[in-house]
Amino acid sequence: MSGEERRRARKAATGGRPTHGPITLEDVAREAGVSRTSASRVMLGQGKVTDETRRKVWAAAERLGYVTNVIARELASGGSSTVGLLLRDAANPAYGLLFTRLQKAAHEADLTLVTLTVSDDDRGRKQVSSLHRLMGMRVAGLVVATGGVTSEQLEPFRRRIPIIRSGRPETTAAIHAVSYDEEDAARRLATHVASHGHRDVAVLVTAEPVSYPEYVRGATMAAVLAEHGVRVRPVEVSGPLDGVEQVISWAARGEITAIMCPTDTRQLHVLRAAAAAGLDVPGDVSVSGCDGVLPGADLLGLTTYRIPVEEVAQRTIRNIIRLVGDSPPDGVLQERVPGTLVPGRTVGPPPRR
Amino acid sequence: MSGEERRRARKAATGGRPTHGPITLEDVAREAGVSRTSASRVMLGQGKVTDETRRKVWAAAERLGYVTNVIARELASGGSSTVGLLLRDAANPAYGLLFTRLQKAAHEADLTLVTLTVSDDDRGRKQVSSLHRLMGMRVAGLVVATGGVTSEQLEPFRRRIPIIRSGRPETTAAIHAVSYDEEDAARRLATHVASHGHRDVAVLVTAEPVSYPEYVRGATMAAVLAEHGVRVRPVEVSGPLDGVEQVISWAARGEITAIMCPTDTRQLHVLRAAAAAGLDVPGDVSVSGCDGVLPGADLLGLTTYRIPVEEVAQRTIRNIIRLVGDSPPDGVLQERVPGTLVPGRTVGPPPRR
DNA sequence: ATGAAAGCGCTAACAC
DNA sequence: GTGTTAGCGCTTTCAT
């Protein structure tokens, strides 16, 4: 049975109008008494059409509740205008905010973002399957906001469509990236703590494979502290509560006077543990974090560094638009945006002995 | 020029292998020395194929870096297996968390969620365009987690695909919904405040069109307080800072002894203003909020109500899967999940005069 | 087990 | 301006 025959059958079976199955452009065209092409032109809003035709088609579409089949449209026209967004688990407030801002920026630029998320639990397989799915959707470009996808995994697609990494530095120099200036963050925070006179500081350093940005923060903090002549006690951590007990016990014994965390979330854990141990902050021990996106951070008096989420989001969108556009830039874009130090009540001078 | 001819031309021009344009199944089939059909069967992992054929096809696909064109696949097979998610601006921590949990639950159920977000700024038009886009993608089902799309706008699609609203109550009884039990939240919080002996309480009530759930919370709080014989001062608010100044000045003059907010975000604003006005919480005035999803809420001692985000997310996914499945439930699912009261340090007895 | 042929719903040249 | 025709890349009967 040919398509035409089937359509006729459907029509016949329901007394003059197809009911089941989605309404197609063909249905609209017939209802309006014009050809598919004309109907298509009207829906596309391009090409030459009489006002009369336009009106009839719109009316028919409205009457039938027609919705353009994006799938077919994109297949026929060869390629979508939407950009894919590969996102990390948005439970992390920093990623959640980045997600929001990316959407906002895209929206303002009249760009549609299709988001696929990948959980952390399956590093590798699933992440790649999401990547493949997005590629299979033939998106015009790709924004990658997760560390779960490595540069190598992106490599095969790099020359098919523009890819830009957002919110975290790219380790290879071949892929476009807009990221936070983690080193500036670490440097400013470390200098801030050192300038209060602390000489013995514990630093939570996230294991590199767990989170590269966090690793950079921790490692840089330790290095900068050392530059300032501070004795550093690094603690490698993976899980969210790792190392907390350790640094608190050091603080309780007076072996350190400050604790630096790579994220505010970890800072919160440390503050909780400090309170539980009867330690006053910053009377007995100073604490710092990083990210600065938590609502209420000011009320808690958190000492942190506000990452420039909005700026990174805007630049990401601006760049991906240029990249998918007709006059893409030459080299590889590697932008690094600094944020601002947020001094809080959690850092003070070390206790006198 | 026919498709075959074009392909040949492309091939010829590059010395035996097409370079530009995505690799198609046809390319893989040719490389493997089998028919498109066989290659398709292998990629689909269904139907009868020799191990030998399977091996050859996989090898060819790998070699060429083939990625299935989801667009074409879905067009040909008529329908995707993915579910669309229409999301509200995730800047709101409660929505951000819901988003995460929905993704997590979907992921665990091996369901792919395609997310489109809509900003608040354009109520109506854009929201609907996102809805249409998702419908145009011919998703198998739809999860709506934004109030920006009304029931009327969903109506035309209701019988085309299963639609379920998540995280907020549905106003009409025709659409499936899984939501927080806002009334339970308001009732428990109001009772909690009243039980501390407050007799004059200000309640921030969000305007209904701004946020229906917030409106229900506020209105119910006021009603329950009144049941307890409390004198209520309702303040209608829209923007995030609305009413804050007002209630603080009442508190400063001792006209009220407690302030109830419909969200924790508003609670934070009130706490800030109280601090700025030199008011002690809860010494001079008690404050409560709602949502309980803020990291660090415990450290701030926020009095709030934890909405059951995880539970709602899981139920949403479970239900949408049943609905798109072959044995969908009969009636309209309307589930309402209660959370838990979180007593904090921000609510105490009223000051003595 | 494998292949040939007929579309899925739409767009895009190319006539009329 | 409008219609006709030929596909987009894939799945899917239906033969073989």
PDB file of C-alpha atoms in Angstrom, chain A residues 127-326:
ATOM      1  CA  GLN A 127      28.304   9.613  28.926  1.00  0.00           C
ATOM      2  CA  VAL A 128      29.443   8.623  25.515  1.00  0.00           C
ATOM      3  CA  SER A 129      26.039   7.327  24.596  1.00  0.00           C
ATOM      4  CA  SER A 130      24.579  10.734  25.397  1.00  0.00           C
ATOM      5  CA  LEU A 131      27.248  12.303  23.274  1.00  0.00           C
ATOM      6  CA  HIS A 132      26.403   9.962  20.434  1.00  0.00           C
ATOM      7  CA  ARG A 133      22.740  10.646  20.794  1.00  0.00           C
ATOM      8  CA  LEU A 134      23.314  14.350  20.533  1.00  0.00           C
ATOM      9  CA  MET A 135      25.523  13.816  17.515  1.00  0.00           C
ATOM     10  CA  GLY A 136      22.846  11.592  16.060  1.00  0.00           C
ATOM     11  CA  MET A 137      20.380  14.415  16.469  1.00  0.00           C
ATOM     12  CA  ARG A 138      22.616  16.277  14.063  1.00  0.00           C
ATOM     13  CA  VAL A 139      22.839  19.352  16.224  1.00  0.00           C
ATOM     14  CA  ALA A 140      24.658  22.295  14.716  1.00  0.00           C
ATOM     15  CA  GLY A 141      27.060  22.600  17.608  1.00  0.00           C
ATOM     16  CA  LEU A 142      27.828  21.206  20.995  1.00  0.00           C
ATOM     17  CA  VAL A 143      28.392  22.731  24.407  1.00  0.00           C
ATOM     18  CA  VAL A 144      30.015  20.371  26.857  1.00  0.00           C
ATOM     19  CA  ALA A 145      29.608  21.253  30.506  1.00  0.00           C
ATOM     20  CA  THR A 146      30.794  18.075  32.124  1.00  0.00           C
ATOM     21  CA  GLY A 147      34.155  16.625  32.886  1.00  0.00           C
ATOM     22  CA  GLY A 148      32.759  13.162  32.342  1.00  0.00           C
ATOM     23  CA  VAL A 149      33.452  13.385  28.660  1.00  0.00           C
ATOM     24  CA  THR A 150      37.108  13.433  27.852  1.00  0.00           C
ATOM     25  CA  SER A 151      38.792  15.313  25.080  1.00  0.00           C
ATOM     26  CA  GLU A 152      39.586  12.048  23.379  1.00  0.00           C
ATOM     27  CA  GLN A 153      35.939  11.137  23.276  1.00  0.00           C
ATOM     28  CA  LEU A 154      35.169  14.466  21.674  1.00  0.00           C
ATOM     29  CA  GLU A 155      37.981  14.153  19.201  1.00  0.00           C
ATOM     30  CA  PRO A 156      36.134  12.167  16.505  1.00  0.00           C
ATOM     31  CA  PHE A 157      33.425  14.812  16.322  1.00  0.00           C
ATOM     32  CA  ARG A 158      35.613  17.867  16.527  1.00  0.00           C
ATOM     33  CA  ARG A 159      35.710  18.444  12.817  1.00  0.00           C
ATOM     34  CA  ARG A 160      32.124  17.456  12.191  1.00  0.00           C
ATOM     35  CA  ILE A 161      30.639  20.229  14.293  1.00  0.00           C
ATOM     36  CA  PRO A 162      31.938  22.992  16.539  1.00  0.00           C
ATOM     37  CA  ILE A 163      32.413  21.896  20.116  1.00  0.00           C
ATOM     38  CA  ILE A 164      33.042  24.147  23.057  1.00  0.00           C
ATOM     39  CA  ARG A 165      33.719  23.210  26.623  1.00  0.00           C
ATOM     40  CA  SER A 166      32.151  25.392  29.217  1.00  0.00           C
ATOM     41  CA  GLY A 167      32.850  25.905  32.887  1.00  0.00           C
ATOM     42  CA  ARG A 168      35.946  23.838  33.083  1.00  0.00           C
ATOM     43  CA  PRO A 169      39.342  24.115  31.474  1.00  0.00           C
ATOM     44  CA  GLU A 170      40.198  21.915  28.528  1.00  0.00           C
ATOM     45  CA  THR A 171      43.252  19.821  29.033  1.00  0.00           C
ATOM     46  CA  THR A 172      44.106  19.595  25.366  1.00  0.00           C
ATOM     47  CA  ALA A 173      44.679  22.710  23.333  1.00  0.00           C
ATOM     48  CA  ALA A 174      42.606  21.505  20.399  1.00  0.00           C
ATOM     49  CA  ILE A 175      39.133  22.191  21.739  1.00  0.00           C
ATOM     50  CA  HIS A 176      37.487  25.531  22.346  1.00  0.00           C
ATOM     51  CA  ALA A 177      36.826  26.336  25.971  1.00  0.00           C
ATOM     52  CA  VAL A 178      35.447  29.021  28.221  1.00  0.00           C
ATOM     53  CA  SER A 179      36.230  28.386  31.832  1.00  0.00           C
ATOM     54  CA  TYR A 180      36.635  29.838  35.262  1.00  0.00           C
ATOM     55  CA  ASP A 181      40.058  31.070  36.191  1.00  0.00           C
ATOM     56  CA  GLU A 182      40.661  28.457  38.858  1.00  0.00           C
ATOM     57  CA  GLU A 183      44.180  29.597  39.444  1.00  0.00           C
ATOM     58  CA  ASP A 184      43.146  33.132  40.145  1.00  0.00           C
ATOM     59  CA  ALA A 185      40.552  31.805  42.558  1.00  0.00           C
ATOM     60  CA  ALA A 186      43.059  29.673  44.399  1.00  0.00           C
ATOM     61  CA  ARG A 187      45.692  32.389  44.432  1.00  0.00           C
ATOM     62  CA  ARG A 188      43.399  35.054  45.839  1.00  0.00           C
ATOM     63  CA  LEU A 189      41.925  32.799  48.480  1.00  0.00           C
ATOM     64  CA  ALA A 190      45.306  31.507  49.580  1.00  0.00           C
ATOM     65  CA  THR A 191      46.748  35.002  49.732  1.00  0.00           C
ATOM     66  CA  HIS A 192      43.730  36.131  51.723  1.00  0.00           C
ATOM     67  CA  VAL A 193      44.227  33.388  54.289  1.00  0.00           C
ATOM     68  CA  ALA A 194      47.983  33.813  54.476  1.00  0.00           C
ATOM     69  CA  SER A 195      47.630  37.560  54.930  1.00  0.00           C
ATOM     70  CA  HIS A 196      45.741  36.960  58.153  1.00  0.00           C
ATOM     71  CA  GLY A 197      48.870  35.454  59.588  1.00  0.00           C
ATOM     72  CA  HIS A 198      48.149  31.740  59.437  1.00  0.00           C
ATOM     73  CA  ARG A 199      51.323  29.640  59.383  1.00  0.00           C
ATOM     74  CA  ASP A 200      49.846  26.152  59.485  1.00  0.00           C
ATOM     75  CA  VAL A 201      47.047  25.466  57.062  1.00  0.00           C
ATOM     76  CA  ALA A 202      45.231  22.306  55.993  1.00  0.00           C
ATOM     77  CA  VAL A 203      44.152  22.141  52.370  1.00  0.00           C
ATOM     78  CA  LEU A 204      41.568  19.744  51.005  1.00  0.00           C
ATOM     79  CA  VAL A 205      42.745  18.691  47.574  1.00  0.00           C
ATOM     80  CA  THR A 206      40.300  16.769  45.436  1.00  0.00           C
ATOM     81  CA  ALA A 207      41.752  13.808  43.580  1.00  0.00           C
ATOM     82  CA  GLU A 208      42.407  14.750  39.974  1.00  0.00           C
ATOM     83  CA  PRO A 209      40.207  12.097  38.347  1.00  0.00           C
ATOM     84  CA  VAL A 210      37.267  13.021  40.574  1.00  0.00           C
ATOM     85  CA  SER A 211      37.186  16.636  39.521  1.00  0.00           C
ATOM     86  CA  TYR A 212      39.900  18.323  37.590  1.00  0.00           C
ATOM     87  CA  PRO A 213      38.870  21.898  38.425  1.00  0.00           C
ATOM     88  CA  GLU A 214      38.725  21.111  42.114  1.00  0.00           C
ATOM     89  CA  TYR A 215      42.089  19.474  41.863  1.00  0.00           C
ATOM     90  CA  VAL A 216      43.584  22.577  40.284  1.00  0.00           C
ATOM     91  CA  ARG A 217      42.116  24.746  42.986  1.00  0.00           C
ATOM     92  CA  GLY A 218      43.485  22.639  45.787  1.00  0.00           C
ATOM     93  CA  ALA A 219      46.882  22.166  44.275  1.00  0.00           C
ATOM     94  CA  THR A 220      47.253  25.843  43.493  1.00  0.00           C
ATOM     95  CA  MET A 221      46.109  26.885  46.956  1.00  0.00           C
ATOM     96  CA  ALA A 222      48.762  24.655  48.472  1.00  0.00           C
ATOM     97  CA  ALA A 223      51.423  26.020  46.161  1.00  0.00           C
ATOM     98  CA  VAL A 224      50.553  29.656  46.813  1.00  0.00           C
ATOM     99  CA  LEU A 225      50.427  29.126  50.545  1.00  0.00           C
ATOM    100  CA  ALA A 226      53.874  27.585  50.357  1.00  0.00           C
ATOM    101  CA  GLU A 227      55.095  30.625  48.437  1.00  0.00           C
ATOM    102  CA  HIS A 228      53.977  32.674  51.399  1.00  0.00           C
ATOM    103  CA  GLY A 229      56.031  30.514  53.723  1.00  0.00           C
ATOM    104  CA  VAL A 230      53.056  28.691  55.143  1.00  0.00           C
ATOM    105  CA  ARG A 231      53.365  25.083  56.270  1.00  0.00           C
ATOM    106  CA  VAL A 232      50.756  23.196  54.266  1.00  0.00           C
ATOM    107  CA  ARG A 233      48.997  19.979  55.162  1.00  0.00           C
ATOM    108  CA  PRO A 234      47.348  18.680  52.027  1.00  0.00           C
ATOM    109  CA  VAL A 235      44.613  16.052  52.324  1.00  0.00           C
ATOM    110  CA  GLU A 236      43.540  14.189  49.233  1.00  0.00           C
ATOM    111  CA  VAL A 237      39.787  13.749  49.110  1.00  0.00           C
ATOM    112  CA  SER A 238      37.209  12.086  46.862  1.00  0.00           C
ATOM    113  CA  GLY A 239      33.814  11.738  48.516  1.00  0.00           C
ATOM    114  CA  PRO A 240      32.100  14.864  49.852  1.00  0.00           C
ATOM    115  CA  LEU A 241      32.909  14.094  53.483  1.00  0.00           C
ATOM    116  CA  ASP A 242      36.442  12.893  52.990  1.00  0.00           C
ATOM    117  CA  GLY A 243      39.101  14.519  55.103  1.00  0.00           C
ATOM    118  CA  VAL A 244      36.685  16.514  57.223  1.00  0.00           C
ATOM    119  CA  GLU A 245      37.259  14.487  60.361  1.00  0.00           C
ATOM    120  CA  GLN A 246      40.996  14.634  59.812  1.00  0.00           C
ATOM    121  CA  VAL A 247      41.317  18.395  59.480  1.00  0.00           C
ATOM    122  CA  ILE A 248      38.956  19.040  62.379  1.00  0.00           C
ATOM    123  CA  SER A 249      41.018  16.868  64.664  1.00  0.00           C
ATOM    124  CA  TRP A 250      44.147  18.728  63.612  1.00  0.00           C
ATOM    125  CA  ALA A 251      42.404  21.985  64.380  1.00  0.00           C
ATOM    126  CA  ALA A 252      41.208  20.684  67.737  1.00  0.00           C
ATOM    127  CA  ARG A 253      44.793  19.841  68.635  1.00  0.00           C
ATOM    128  CA  GLY A 254      45.952  23.264  67.510  1.00  0.00           C
ATOM    129  CA  GLU A 255      48.183  21.831  64.814  1.00  0.00           C
ATOM    130  CA  ILE A 256      46.583  24.016  62.175  1.00  0.00           C
ATOM    131  CA  THR A 257      44.800  27.348  62.363  1.00  0.00           C
ATOM    132  CA  ALA A 258      43.024  27.377  59.018  1.00  0.00           C
ATOM    133  CA  ILE A 259      41.312  24.985  56.635  1.00  0.00           C
ATOM    134  CA  MET A 260      40.976  25.698  52.932  1.00  0.00           C
ATOM    135  CA  CYS A 261      38.321  23.847  50.920  1.00  0.00           C
ATOM    136  CA  PRO A 262      38.046  23.588  47.130  1.00  0.00           C
ATOM    137  CA  THR A 263      34.280  24.166  47.203  1.00  0.00           C
ATOM    138  CA  ASP A 264      31.668  25.786  49.389  1.00  0.00           C
ATOM    139  CA  THR A 265      29.879  22.499  49.762  1.00  0.00           C
ATOM    140  CA  ARG A 266      32.932  21.076  51.435  1.00  0.00           C
ATOM    141  CA  GLN A 267      33.246  24.232  53.459  1.00  0.00           C
ATOM    142  CA  LEU A 268      29.760  23.639  54.797  1.00  0.00           C
ATOM    143  CA  HIS A 269      30.708  20.128  55.844  1.00  0.00           C
ATOM    144  CA  VAL A 270      33.748  21.464  57.642  1.00  0.00           C
ATOM    145  CA  LEU A 271      31.711  24.142  59.397  1.00  0.00           C
ATOM    146  CA  ARG A 272      29.220  21.524  60.556  1.00  0.00           C
ATOM    147  CA  ALA A 273      31.970  19.317  61.910  1.00  0.00           C
ATOM    148  CA  ALA A 274      33.649  22.279  63.580  1.00  0.00           C
ATOM    149  CA  ALA A 275      30.431  23.203  65.339  1.00  0.00           C
ATOM    150  CA  ALA A 276      29.960  19.587  66.404  1.00  0.00           C
ATOM    151  CA  ALA A 277      33.483  19.534  67.817  1.00  0.00           C
ATOM    152  CA  GLY A 278      32.846  22.719  69.743  1.00  0.00           C
ATOM    153  CA  LEU A 279      35.322  24.677  67.658  1.00  0.00           C
ATOM    154  CA  ASP A 280      34.642  28.363  67.111  1.00  0.00           C
ATOM    155  CA  VAL A 281      35.022  29.747  63.607  1.00  0.00           C
ATOM    156  CA  PRO A 282      37.093  31.832  63.138  1.00  0.00           C
ATOM    157  CA  GLY A 283      38.073  32.031  66.841  1.00  0.00           C
ATOM    158  CA  ASP A 284      39.698  28.594  66.929  1.00  0.00           C
ATOM    159  CA  VAL A 285      40.051  27.894  63.260  1.00  0.00           C
ATOM    160  CA  SER A 286      39.483  29.798  60.013  1.00  0.00           C
ATOM    161  CA  VAL A 287      37.705  28.170  57.086  1.00  0.00           C
ATOM    162  CA  SER A 288      37.429  29.089  53.411  1.00  0.00           C
ATOM    163  CA  GLY A 289      35.676  27.648  50.397  1.00  0.00           C
ATOM    164  CA  CYS A 290      35.137  28.445  46.739  1.00  0.00           C
ATOM    165  CA  ASP A 291      32.275  28.959  44.231  1.00  0.00           C
ATOM    166  CA  GLY A 292      30.214  31.636  45.938  1.00  0.00           C
ATOM    167  CA  VAL A 293      26.942  30.679  44.321  1.00  0.00           C
ATOM    168  CA  LEU A 294      25.059  29.424  47.367  1.00  0.00           C
ATOM    169  CA  PRO A 295      22.043  31.528  48.236  1.00  0.00           C
ATOM    170  CA  GLY A 296      22.538  32.615  51.824  1.00  0.00           C
ATOM    171  CA  ALA A 297      26.321  32.396  51.712  1.00  0.00           C
ATOM    172  CA  ASP A 298      26.400  35.994  52.898  1.00  0.00           C
ATOM    173  CA  LEU A 299      24.233  35.211  55.908  1.00  0.00           C
ATOM    174  CA  LEU A 300      26.557  32.407  56.844  1.00  0.00           C
ATOM    175  CA  GLY A 301      29.483  34.765  56.398  1.00  0.00           C
ATOM    176  CA  LEU A 302      31.227  32.272  54.137  1.00  0.00           C
ATOM    177  CA  THR A 303      34.668  33.232  52.924  1.00  0.00           C
ATOM    178  CA  THR A 304      34.698  32.274  49.284  1.00  0.00           C
ATOM    179  CA  TYR A 305      35.371  33.223  45.695  1.00  0.00           C
ATOM    180  CA  ARG A 306      32.472  33.954  43.410  1.00  0.00           C
ATOM    181  CA  ILE A 307      32.959  32.219  40.085  1.00  0.00           C
ATOM    182  CA  PRO A 308      31.737  34.292  37.124  1.00  0.00           C
ATOM    183  CA  VAL A 309      28.976  31.978  36.010  1.00  0.00           C
ATOM    184  CA  GLU A 310      27.023  34.588  34.075  1.00  0.00           C
ATOM    185  CA  GLU A 311      30.054  35.788  32.175  1.00  0.00           C
ATOM    186  CA  VAL A 312      31.129  32.257  31.300  1.00  0.00           C
ATOM    187  CA  ALA A 313      27.645  31.386  30.136  1.00  0.00           C
ATOM    188  CA  GLN A 314      27.372  34.450  27.940  1.00  0.00           C
ATOM    189  CA  ARG A 315      30.767  33.945  26.384  1.00  0.00           C
ATOM    190  CA  THR A 316      30.031  30.298  25.760  1.00  0.00           C
ATOM    191  CA  ILE A 317      26.865  31.094  23.879  1.00  0.00           C
ATOM    192  CA  ARG A 318      28.417  33.981  22.011  1.00  0.00           C
ATOM    193  CA  ASN A 319      31.266  31.753  20.912  1.00  0.00           C
ATOM    194  CA  ILE A 320      29.189  28.774  19.890  1.00  0.00           C
ATOM    195  CA  ILE A 321      27.074  31.088  17.782  1.00  0.00           C
ATOM    196  CA  ARG A 322      30.137  32.443  16.063  1.00  0.00           C
ATOM    197  CA  LEU A 323      31.434  28.930  15.567  1.00  0.00           C
ATOM    198  CA  VAL A 324      28.286  27.589  13.975  1.00  0.00           C
ATOM    199  CA  GLY A 325      27.906  30.791  11.990  1.00  0.00           C
ATOM    200  CA  ASP A 326      29.357  31.413   8.588  1.00  0.00           C
TER     201      ASP A 326
END
